[in-house]
Coordinates of C-alpha atoms in Angstrom, one line a residue:
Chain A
X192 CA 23.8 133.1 154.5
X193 CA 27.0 133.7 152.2
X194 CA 29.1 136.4 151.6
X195 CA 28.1 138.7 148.8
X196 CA 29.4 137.9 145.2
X197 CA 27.4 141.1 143.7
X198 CA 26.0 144.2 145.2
X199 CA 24.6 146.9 143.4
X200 CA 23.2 150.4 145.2
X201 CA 21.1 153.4 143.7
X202 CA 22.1 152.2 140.0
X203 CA 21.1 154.5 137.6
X204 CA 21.6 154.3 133.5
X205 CA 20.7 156.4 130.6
X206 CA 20.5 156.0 126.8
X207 CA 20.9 159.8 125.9
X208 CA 18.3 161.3 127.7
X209 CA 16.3 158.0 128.3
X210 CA 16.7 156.8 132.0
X211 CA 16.5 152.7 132.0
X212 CA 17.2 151.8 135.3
X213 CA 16.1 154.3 137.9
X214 CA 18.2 153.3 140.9
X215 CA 18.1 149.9 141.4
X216 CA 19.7 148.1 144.6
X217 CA 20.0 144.2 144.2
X218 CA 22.6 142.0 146.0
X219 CA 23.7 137.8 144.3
X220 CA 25.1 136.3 147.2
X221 CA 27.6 133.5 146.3
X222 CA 26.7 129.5 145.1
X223 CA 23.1 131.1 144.6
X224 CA 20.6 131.5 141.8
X225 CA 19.3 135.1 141.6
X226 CA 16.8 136.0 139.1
X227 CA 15.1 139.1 137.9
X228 CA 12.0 139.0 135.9
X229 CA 9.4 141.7 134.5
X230 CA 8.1 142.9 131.3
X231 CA 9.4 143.7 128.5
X232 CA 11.2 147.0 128.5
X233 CA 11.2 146.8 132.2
X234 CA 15.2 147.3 132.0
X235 CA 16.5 143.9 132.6
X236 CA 18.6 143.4 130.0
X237 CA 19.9 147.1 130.8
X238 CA 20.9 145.8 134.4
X239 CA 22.9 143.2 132.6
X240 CA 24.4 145.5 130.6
X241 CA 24.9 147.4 132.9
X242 CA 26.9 145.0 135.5
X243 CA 29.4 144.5 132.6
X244 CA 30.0 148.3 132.0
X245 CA 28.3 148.7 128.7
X246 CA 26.6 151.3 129.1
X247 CA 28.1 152.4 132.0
X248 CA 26.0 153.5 135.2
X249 CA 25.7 156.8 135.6
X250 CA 25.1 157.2 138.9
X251 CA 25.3 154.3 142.2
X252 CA 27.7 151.4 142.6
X253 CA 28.4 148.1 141.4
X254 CA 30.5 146.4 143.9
X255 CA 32.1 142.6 143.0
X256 CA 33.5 140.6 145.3
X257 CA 34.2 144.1 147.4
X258 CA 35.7 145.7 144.5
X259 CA 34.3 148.7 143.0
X260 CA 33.4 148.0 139.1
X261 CA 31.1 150.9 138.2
X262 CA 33.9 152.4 136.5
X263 CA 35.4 149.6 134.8
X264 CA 35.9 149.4 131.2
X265 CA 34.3 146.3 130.1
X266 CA 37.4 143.8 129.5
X267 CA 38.8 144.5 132.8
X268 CA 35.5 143.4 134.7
X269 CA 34.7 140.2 132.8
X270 CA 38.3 139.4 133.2
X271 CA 37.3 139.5 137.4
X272 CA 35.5 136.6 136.7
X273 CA 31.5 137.7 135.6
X274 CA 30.5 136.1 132.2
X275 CA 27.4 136.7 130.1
X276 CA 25.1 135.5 127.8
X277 CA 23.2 138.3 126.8
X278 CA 19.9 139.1 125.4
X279 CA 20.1 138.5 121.6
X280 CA 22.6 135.9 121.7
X281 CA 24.9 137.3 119.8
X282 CA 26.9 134.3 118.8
X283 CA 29.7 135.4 115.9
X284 CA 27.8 134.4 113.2
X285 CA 31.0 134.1 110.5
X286 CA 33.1 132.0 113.2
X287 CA 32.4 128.4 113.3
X288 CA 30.7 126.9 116.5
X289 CA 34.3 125.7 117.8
X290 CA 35.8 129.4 117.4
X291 CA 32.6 130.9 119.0
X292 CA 33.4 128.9 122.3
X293 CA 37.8 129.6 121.8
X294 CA 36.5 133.2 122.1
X295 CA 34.4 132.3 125.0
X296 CA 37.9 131.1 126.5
X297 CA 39.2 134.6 126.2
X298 CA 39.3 135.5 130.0
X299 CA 40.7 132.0 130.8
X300 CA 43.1 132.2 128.2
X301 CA 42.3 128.8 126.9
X302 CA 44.3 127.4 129.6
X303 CA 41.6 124.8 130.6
X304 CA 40.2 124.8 126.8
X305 CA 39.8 121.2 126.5
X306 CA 38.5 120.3 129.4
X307 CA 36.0 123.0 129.7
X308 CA 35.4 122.2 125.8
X309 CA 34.1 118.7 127.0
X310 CA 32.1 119.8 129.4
X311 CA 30.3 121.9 127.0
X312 CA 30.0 119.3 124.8
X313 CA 28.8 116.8 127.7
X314 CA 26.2 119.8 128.4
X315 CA 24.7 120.5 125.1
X316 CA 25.8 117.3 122.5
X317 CA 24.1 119.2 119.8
X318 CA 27.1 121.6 119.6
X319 CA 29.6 119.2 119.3
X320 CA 27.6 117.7 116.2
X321 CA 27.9 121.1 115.1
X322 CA 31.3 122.0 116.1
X323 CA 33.0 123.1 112.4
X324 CA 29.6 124.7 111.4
X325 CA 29.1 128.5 111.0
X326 CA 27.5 129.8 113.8
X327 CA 25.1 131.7 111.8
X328 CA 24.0 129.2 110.5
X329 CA 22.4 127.1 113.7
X330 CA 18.6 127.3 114.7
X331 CA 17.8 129.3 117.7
X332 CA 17.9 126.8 119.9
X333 CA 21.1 125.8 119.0
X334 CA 22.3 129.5 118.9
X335 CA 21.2 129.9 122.4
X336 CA 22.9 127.4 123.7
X337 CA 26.4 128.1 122.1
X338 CA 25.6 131.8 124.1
X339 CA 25.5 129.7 127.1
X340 CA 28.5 127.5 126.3
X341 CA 30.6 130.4 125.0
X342 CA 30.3 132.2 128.6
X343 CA 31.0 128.8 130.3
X344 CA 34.0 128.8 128.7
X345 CA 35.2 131.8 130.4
X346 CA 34.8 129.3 133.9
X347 CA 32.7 132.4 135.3
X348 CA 32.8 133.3 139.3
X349 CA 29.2 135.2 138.4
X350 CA 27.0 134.0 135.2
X351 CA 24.7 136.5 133.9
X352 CA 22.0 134.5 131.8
X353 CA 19.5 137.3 129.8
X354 CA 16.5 135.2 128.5
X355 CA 18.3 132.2 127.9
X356 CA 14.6 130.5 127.3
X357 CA 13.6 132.9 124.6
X358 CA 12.2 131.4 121.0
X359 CA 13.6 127.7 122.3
X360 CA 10.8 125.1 122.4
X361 CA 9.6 124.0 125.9
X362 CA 11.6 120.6 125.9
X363 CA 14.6 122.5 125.1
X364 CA 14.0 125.2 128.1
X365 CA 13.5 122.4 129.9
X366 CA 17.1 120.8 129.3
X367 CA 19.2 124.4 129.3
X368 CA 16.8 125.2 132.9
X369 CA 18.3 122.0 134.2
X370 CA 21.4 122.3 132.8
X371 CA 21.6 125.9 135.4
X372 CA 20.2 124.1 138.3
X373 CA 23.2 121.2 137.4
X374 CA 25.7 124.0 137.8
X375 CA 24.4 125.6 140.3
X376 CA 24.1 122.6 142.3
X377 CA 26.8 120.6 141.9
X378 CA 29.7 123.3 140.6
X379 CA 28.4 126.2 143.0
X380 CA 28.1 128.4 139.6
X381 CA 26.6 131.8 141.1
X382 CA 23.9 132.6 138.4
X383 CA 22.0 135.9 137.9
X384 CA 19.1 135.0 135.5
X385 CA 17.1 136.8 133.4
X386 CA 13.8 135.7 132.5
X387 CA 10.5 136.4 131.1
X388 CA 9.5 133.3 131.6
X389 CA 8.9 133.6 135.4
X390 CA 7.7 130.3 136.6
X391 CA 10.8 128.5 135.9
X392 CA 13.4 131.0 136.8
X393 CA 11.2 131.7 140.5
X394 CA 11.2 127.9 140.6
X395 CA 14.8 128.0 140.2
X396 CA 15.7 130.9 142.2
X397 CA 17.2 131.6 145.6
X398 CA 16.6 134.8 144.9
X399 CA 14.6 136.9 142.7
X400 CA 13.9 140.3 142.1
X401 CA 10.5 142.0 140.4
X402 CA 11.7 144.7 137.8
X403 CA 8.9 147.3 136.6
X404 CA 9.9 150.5 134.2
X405 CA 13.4 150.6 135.6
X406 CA 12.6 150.0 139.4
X407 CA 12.5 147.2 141.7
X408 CA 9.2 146.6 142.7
X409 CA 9.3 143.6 144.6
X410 CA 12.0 141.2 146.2
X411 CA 12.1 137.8 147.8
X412 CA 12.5 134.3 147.4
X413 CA 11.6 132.9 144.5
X414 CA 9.3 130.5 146.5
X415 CA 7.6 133.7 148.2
X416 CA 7.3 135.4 145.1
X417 CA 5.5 132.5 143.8
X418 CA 3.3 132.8 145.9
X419 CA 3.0 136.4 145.7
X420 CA -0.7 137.4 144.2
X421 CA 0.6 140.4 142.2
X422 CA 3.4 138.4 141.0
X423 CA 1.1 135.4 140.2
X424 CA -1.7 137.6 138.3
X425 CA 1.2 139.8 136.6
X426 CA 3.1 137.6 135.4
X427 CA 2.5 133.5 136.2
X428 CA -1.6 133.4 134.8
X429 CA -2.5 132.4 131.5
X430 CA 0.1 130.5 129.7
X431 CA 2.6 129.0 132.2
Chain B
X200 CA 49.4 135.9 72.5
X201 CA 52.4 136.7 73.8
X202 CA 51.8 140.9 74.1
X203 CA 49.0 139.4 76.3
X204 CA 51.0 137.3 78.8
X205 CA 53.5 140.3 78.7
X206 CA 50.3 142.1 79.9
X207 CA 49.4 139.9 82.1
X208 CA 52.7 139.4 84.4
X209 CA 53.0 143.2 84.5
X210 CA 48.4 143.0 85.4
X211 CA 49.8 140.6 88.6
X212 CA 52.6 143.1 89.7
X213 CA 50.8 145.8 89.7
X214 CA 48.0 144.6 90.9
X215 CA 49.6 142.7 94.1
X216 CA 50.8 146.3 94.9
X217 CA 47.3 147.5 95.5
X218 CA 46.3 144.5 96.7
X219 CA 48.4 144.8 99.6
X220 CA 47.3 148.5 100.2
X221 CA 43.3 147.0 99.7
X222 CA 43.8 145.1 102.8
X223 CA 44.4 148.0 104.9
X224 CA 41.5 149.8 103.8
X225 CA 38.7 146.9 104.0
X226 CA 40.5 145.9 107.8
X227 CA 39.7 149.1 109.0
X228 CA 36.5 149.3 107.6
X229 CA 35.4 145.7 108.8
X230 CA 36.2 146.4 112.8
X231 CA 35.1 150.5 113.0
X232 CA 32.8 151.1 109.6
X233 CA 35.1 154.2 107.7
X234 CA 37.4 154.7 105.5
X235 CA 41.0 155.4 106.4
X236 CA 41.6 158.2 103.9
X237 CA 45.3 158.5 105.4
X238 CA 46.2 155.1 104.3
X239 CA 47.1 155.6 101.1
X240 CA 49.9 158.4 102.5
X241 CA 51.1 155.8 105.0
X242 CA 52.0 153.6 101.9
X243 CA 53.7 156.6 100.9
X244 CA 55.2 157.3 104.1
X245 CA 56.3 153.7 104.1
X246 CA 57.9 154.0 100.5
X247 CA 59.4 157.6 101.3
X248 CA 61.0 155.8 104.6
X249 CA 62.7 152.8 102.2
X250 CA 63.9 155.5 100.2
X251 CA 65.6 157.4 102.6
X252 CA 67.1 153.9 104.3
X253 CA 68.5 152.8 101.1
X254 CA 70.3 155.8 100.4
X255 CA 71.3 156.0 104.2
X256 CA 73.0 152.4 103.7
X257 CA 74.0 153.3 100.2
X258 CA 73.5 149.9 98.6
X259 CA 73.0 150.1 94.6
X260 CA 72.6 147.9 92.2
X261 CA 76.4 147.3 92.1
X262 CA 76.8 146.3 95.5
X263 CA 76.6 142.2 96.1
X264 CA 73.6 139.8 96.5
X265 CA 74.2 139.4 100.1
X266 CA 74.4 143.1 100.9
X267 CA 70.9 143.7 98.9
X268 CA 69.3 141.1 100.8
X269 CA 70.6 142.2 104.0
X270 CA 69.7 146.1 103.3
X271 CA 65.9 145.0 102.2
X272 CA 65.4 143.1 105.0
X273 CA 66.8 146.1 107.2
X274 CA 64.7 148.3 105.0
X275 CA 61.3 146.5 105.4
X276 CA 61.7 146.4 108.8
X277 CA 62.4 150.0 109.4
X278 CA 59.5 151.1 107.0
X279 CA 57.0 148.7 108.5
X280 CA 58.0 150.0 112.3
X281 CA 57.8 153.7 110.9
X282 CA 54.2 153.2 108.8
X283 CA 53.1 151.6 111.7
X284 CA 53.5 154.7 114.4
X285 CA 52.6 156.8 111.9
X286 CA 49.0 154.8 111.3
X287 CA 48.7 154.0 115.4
X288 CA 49.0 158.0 115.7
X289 CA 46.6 158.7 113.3
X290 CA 44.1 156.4 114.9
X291 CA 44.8 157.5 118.4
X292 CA 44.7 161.2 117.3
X293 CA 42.0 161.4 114.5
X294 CA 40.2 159.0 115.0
X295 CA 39.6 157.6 118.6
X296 CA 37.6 160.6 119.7
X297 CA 35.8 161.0 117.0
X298 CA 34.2 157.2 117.8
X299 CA 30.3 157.4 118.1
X300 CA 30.4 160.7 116.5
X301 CA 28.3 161.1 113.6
X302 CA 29.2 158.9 110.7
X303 CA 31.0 162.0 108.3
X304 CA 33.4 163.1 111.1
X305 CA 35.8 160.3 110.9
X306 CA 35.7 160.6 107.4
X307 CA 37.0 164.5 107.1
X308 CA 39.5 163.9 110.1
X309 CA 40.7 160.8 107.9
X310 CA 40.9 163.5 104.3
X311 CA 42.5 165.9 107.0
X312 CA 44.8 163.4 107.9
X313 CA 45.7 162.3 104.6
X314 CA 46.7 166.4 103.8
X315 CA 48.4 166.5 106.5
X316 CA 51.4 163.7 105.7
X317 CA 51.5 164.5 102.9
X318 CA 52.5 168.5 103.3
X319 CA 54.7 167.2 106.0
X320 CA 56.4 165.0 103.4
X321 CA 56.4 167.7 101.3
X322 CA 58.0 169.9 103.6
X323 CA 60.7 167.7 105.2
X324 CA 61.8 165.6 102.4
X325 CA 60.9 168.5 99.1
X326 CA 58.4 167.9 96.5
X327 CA 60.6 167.1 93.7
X328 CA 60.3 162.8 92.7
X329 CA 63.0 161.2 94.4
X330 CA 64.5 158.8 92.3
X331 CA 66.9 155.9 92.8
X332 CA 69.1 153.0 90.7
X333 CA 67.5 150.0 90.1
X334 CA 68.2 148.4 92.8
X335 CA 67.4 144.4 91.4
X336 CA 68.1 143.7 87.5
X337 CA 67.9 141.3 85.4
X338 CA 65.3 138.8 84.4
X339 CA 63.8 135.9 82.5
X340 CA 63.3 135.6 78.8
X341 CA 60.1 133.4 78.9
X342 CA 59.4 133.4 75.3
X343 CA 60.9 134.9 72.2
X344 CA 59.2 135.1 68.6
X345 CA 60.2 137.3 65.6
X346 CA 57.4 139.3 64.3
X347 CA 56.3 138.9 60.6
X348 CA 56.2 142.7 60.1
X349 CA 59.8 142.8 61.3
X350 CA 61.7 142.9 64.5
X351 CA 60.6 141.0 67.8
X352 CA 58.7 140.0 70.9
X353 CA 59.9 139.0 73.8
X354 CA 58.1 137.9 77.0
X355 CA 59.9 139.1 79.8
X356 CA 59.8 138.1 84.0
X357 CA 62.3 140.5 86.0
X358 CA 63.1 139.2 89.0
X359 CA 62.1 142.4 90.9
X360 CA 58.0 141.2 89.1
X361 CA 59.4 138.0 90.7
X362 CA 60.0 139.4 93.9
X363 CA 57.1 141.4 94.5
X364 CA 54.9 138.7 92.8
X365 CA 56.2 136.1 95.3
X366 CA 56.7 138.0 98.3
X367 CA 52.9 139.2 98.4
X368 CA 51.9 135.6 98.1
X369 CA 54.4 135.1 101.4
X370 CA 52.8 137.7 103.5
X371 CA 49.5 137.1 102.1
X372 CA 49.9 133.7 103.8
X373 CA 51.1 134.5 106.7
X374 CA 48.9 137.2 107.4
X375 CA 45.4 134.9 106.4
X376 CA 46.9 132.3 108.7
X377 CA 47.3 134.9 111.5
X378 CA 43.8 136.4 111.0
X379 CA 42.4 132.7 110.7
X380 CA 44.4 130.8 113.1
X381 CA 45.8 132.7 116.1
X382 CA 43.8 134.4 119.0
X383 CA 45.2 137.7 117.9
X384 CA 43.4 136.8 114.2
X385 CA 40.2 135.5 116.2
X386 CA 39.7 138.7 118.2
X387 CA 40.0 141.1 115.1
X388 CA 37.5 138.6 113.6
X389 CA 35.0 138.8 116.8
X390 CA 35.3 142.6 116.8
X391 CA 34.7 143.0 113.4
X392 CA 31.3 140.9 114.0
X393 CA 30.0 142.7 117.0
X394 CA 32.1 144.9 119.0
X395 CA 30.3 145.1 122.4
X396 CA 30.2 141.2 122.7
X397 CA 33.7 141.3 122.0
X398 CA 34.7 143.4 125.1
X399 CA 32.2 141.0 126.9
X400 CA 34.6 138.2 126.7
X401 CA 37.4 140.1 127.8
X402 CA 38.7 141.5 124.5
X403 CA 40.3 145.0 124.5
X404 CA 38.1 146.2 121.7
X405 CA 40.7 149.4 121.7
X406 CA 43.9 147.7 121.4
X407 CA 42.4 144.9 118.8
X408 CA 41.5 148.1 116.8
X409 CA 45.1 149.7 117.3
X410 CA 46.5 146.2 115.8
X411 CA 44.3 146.5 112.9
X412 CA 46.3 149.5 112.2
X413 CA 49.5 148.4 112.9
X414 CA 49.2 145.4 110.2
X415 CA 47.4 147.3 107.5
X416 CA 50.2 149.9 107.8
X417 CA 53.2 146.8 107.9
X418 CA 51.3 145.9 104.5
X419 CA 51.0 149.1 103.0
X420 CA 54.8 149.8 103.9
X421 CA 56.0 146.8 102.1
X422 CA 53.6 147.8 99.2
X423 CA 55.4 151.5 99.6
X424 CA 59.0 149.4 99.3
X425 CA 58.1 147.4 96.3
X426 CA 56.3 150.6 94.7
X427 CA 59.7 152.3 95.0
X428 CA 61.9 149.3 94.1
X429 CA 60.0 148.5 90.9
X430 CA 59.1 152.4 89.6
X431 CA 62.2 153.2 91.1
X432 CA 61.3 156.9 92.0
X433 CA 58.8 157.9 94.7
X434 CA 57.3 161.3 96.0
X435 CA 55.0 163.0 98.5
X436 CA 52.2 162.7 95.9
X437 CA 52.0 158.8 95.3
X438 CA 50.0 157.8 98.2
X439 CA 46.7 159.8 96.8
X440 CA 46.4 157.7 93.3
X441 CA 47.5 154.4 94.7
X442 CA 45.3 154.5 97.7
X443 CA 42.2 155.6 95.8
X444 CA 43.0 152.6 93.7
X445 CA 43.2 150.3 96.7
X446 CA 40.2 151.8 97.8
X447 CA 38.3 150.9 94.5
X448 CA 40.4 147.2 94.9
X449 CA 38.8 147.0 98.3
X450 CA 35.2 148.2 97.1
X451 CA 35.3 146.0 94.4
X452 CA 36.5 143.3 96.5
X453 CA 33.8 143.7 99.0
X454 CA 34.5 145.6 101.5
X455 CA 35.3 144.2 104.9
X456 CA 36.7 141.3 103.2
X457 CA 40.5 140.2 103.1
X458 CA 40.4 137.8 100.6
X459 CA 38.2 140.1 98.4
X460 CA 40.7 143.0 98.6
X461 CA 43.6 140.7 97.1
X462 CA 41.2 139.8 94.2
X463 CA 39.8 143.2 94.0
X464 CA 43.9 144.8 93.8
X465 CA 44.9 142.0 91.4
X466 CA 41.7 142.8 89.0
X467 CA 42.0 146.9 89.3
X468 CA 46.2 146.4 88.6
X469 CA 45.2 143.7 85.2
X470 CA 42.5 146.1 84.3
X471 CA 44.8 149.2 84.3
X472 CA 47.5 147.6 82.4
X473 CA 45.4 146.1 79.6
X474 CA 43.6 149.1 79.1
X475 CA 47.1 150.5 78.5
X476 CA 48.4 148.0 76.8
X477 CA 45.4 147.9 74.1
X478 CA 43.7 151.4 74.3
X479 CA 45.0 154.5 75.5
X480 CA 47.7 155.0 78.7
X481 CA 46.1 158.4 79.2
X482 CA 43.0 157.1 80.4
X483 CA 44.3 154.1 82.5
X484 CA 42.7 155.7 85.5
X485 CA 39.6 156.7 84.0
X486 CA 39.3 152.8 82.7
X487 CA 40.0 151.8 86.9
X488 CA 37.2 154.1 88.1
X489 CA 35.1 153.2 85.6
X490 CA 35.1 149.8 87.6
X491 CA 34.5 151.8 91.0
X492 CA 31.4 153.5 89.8
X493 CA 29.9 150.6 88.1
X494 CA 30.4 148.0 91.0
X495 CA 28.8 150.6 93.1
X496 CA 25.8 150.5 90.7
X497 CA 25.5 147.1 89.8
X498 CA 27.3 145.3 92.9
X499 CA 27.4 147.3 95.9
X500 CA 29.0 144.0 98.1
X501 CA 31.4 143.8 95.7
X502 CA 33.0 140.3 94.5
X503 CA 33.5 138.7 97.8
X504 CA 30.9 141.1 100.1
X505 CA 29.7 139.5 103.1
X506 CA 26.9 137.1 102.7
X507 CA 24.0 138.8 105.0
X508 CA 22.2 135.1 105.4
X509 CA 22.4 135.7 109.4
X510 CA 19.4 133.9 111.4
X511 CA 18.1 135.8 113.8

């Protein structure tokens, strides 16, 4: 197996007096696709959050690469090399598309810009129809996949993906799903996923976690947990 | 006719003035949501500094082209650099801690803040108005007509309405192509839109909000040396009127919005000035607010407010 990328023991978070997470241990090991699914509310997007500093954890560790994060203000660990696209999108919806992905540069400080604007590009053409458009403007779809293309840009070590299939029709989950597996495969992109869309992100994963109310309650492979009866009657039935 | 292009040259001067100040205020509110009370006293504090550096340097109007140009230069410099630590302070010490507090307390520490320079300015430097020689004289005759009920009109330029007319479309330039074209100008944009996805991709949400200070203050100081170079007297006292009046620019502008605060200055300054020009000088101010509390009523986003049309 490889070394660790992301390791995370006993993490705890609050909002006030609300705990989210209620110590959570999860480990992403490098060139892998981890993935977390559960219901909503479950806390998911908090652990994403969470990883990046914002809100901080409140009690446990978040440990990247062997370096200690936990305390980190936000800027300093994305500039360590995690990138997300988090739960909402939230694309800047008064900056054109082709500003959106020069702030996604921010961490690489555009040094690769046109290169890693092509790729983008190559990834999701729609976007590069797009390019001069106002960001608020786009559909959904086309929202969600500037999200992912902005945190590209950033040439992540770690890629935090929160619901990256939400609101998009199937064909498009389909093409962003493949587009992570791409990455993954032939760029050895270490992915941490985010899905409530289970059956593609345990088909996907190397590694995937069960979250219920702010616990872990189940880990494996994403084949096992496929296979897994709870999983498959919690969260696979009826729809998928 | 020509009473009303008089009018209207000394509308743009005036109004440029506040415009300049306007841009401090809606800055600040775009990237943290409150009002920088204080910022009207840092335009003081900036016109109070060019003061005391003229005098310091003892140029007049006397002294030769080339030593004017060189002690202005030397003068906005200084004033910007000093307005600047003053408004970085203010942030760091008034209003950083107070951030996710509830909404009002930024807003007293800002009216506190605002007391506070200007008692300090009225202790160091006295409360009497500080007045200077005009510094730049002269001007254009632009038209001339002898009035039928005797005597004349004349339509006047000076070149310090030149100046100050022209020099605020410089900065205002340069400072829309830094907020539009450079990284620095992209960040302030992105935190201004949503803060915590700014600091996601590696922005420093705190600096980009220090910066935001720093330039509103550089503007407000040149406002502060114009102010004092065309009035050509200054005091503790003039930051209060001015900045409430690039407040109401910046309201009726819509707030948040750089563009808008230029057009929302240049309308409160022509407002003001017709109203004295064609009804009473006394109530100048009353005629400005007038403005404030109506666009509040009528047209809370002001002129150029945000368009909300966000899908979500």
């Amino acid at each position: 197996m490889s070394e660790i990328l992301l390791q995370g023991k006993g993490v705890e978070t609050f909002y006030g007096k609300i705990q989210a997470l209620k110590g959570i241990d999860f480990e992403v090991r490098k060139g892998e696709i981890a993935t977390v699914i559960g219901a909503n509310g479950a806390g998911k997007s908090t652990l994403m959050m969470t990883i990046c500093g914002t809100p901080r954890a409140r009690a446990g560790t978040i440990v990247l690469d062997g370096k200690d994060i936990t305390q980190m203000p936000t800027h300093e660990i994305v500039h360590l090399g995690i990138a997300q696209s988090p739960e909402g999108r939230r694309i800047f919806p008064r900056m054109s598309v082709f500003e959106n992905l020069q702030m996604g540069a921010t961490v690489d400080k555009l040094r690769h810009f046109d290169e890693d604007l092509a790729k983008v590009f190559a990834l999701f053409p729609r976007l590069e129809e797009r390019r001069n458009q106002r960001a608020g403007t786009l559909s959904g779809g086309e929202q969600q996949m500037l999200a992912i293309g902005r945190a590209l840009m950033a040439r992540p070590r770690l890629l935090l993906l929160d619901e990256p299939s939400l609101g998009l029709a199937p064909i498009i989950v389909k093409q962003i799903f493949a587009a992570i597996k791409k990455l993954n495969q032939e760029e050895g992109l270490t992915v941490l996923l985010v899905e409530q869309n289970a059956f593609h992100a345990l088909r996907l994963a190397h590694r995937a976690y069960v979250m219920v109310n702010g616990k872990i309650a189940m880990s494996g492979t994403g084949a096992e947990l496929l296979k897994s009866p709870e999983v498959r009657a919690a969260y696979l039935e009826g729809g998928h | 006719m020509e009473y009303f292009l008089q009018q209207l040259i000394n509308g743009l001067t005036l109004g440029s003035i506040y415009g300049l100040i306007a841009i401090g205020y809606t800055m600040v509110y775009g990237i943290i949501g409150m009002i920088n009370f204080a910022h009207g006293d840092v335009f003081m504090v900036g016109s109070m500094v060019s003061f005391i550096v003229l005098l310091a340097l003892g140029v007049t109007g006397g002294s030769g082209a080339f030593m004017i140009i060189f002690a202005l230069a030397l003068v906005v410099v200084i004033a910007m650099l000093i307005a600047s630590v003053y408004n970085w302070t203010i942030e760091r010490v008034a209003y950083r801690p107070l951030r996710g507090s509830f909404r009002l307390a930024p807003l007293i520490s800002a009216i506190g803040m605002s007391i506070v320079l200007q008692e300090f300015v009225r202790i160091a430097q006295e409360g009497r108005p500080k007045p200077m020689q005009p510094l730049i004289t002269g001007g254009y005759e632009l038209m001339h007509r002898t009035l039928a009920e005797g005597g004349d009109f004349t339509v006047k330029i000076s070149n310090m309405q030149i100046m100050i007319i022209v020099s605020t479309l410089v900065l205002m330039t340069v400072f829309t192509m830094l907020i539009q074209r450079t990284a620095l100008g992209r960040a302030q944009r992105a935190c201004e839109q949503d803060t915590k996805m700014a600091s996601l991709l590696g922005i420093n949400v705190d600096r980009t909000i220090s910066i935001t200070f720093i330039l509103g203050a550089c503007l407000a100081a040149f406002a502060g040396l114009m102010f004092l170079l065309y009035y050509n007297v200054t005091d503790f006292f003039i930051g209060f009127l001015a900045g409430i009046k690039a407040f109401t620019a910046a309201v009726l502008g819509g707030i948040g919005s750089i563009p808008g605060a230029m057009l929302g200055g240049l309308v409160i300054g022509m407002i003001e000035v017709m109203w004295s020009a064609y009804f009473s000088v006394e109530y100048k101010d009353v005629a400005a607010f007038t403005v404030l509390v109506m666009v509040l009523i009528f047209m809370p986003q002001g002129l150029l407010g945000k368009p909300e049309v966000e899908k979500i």
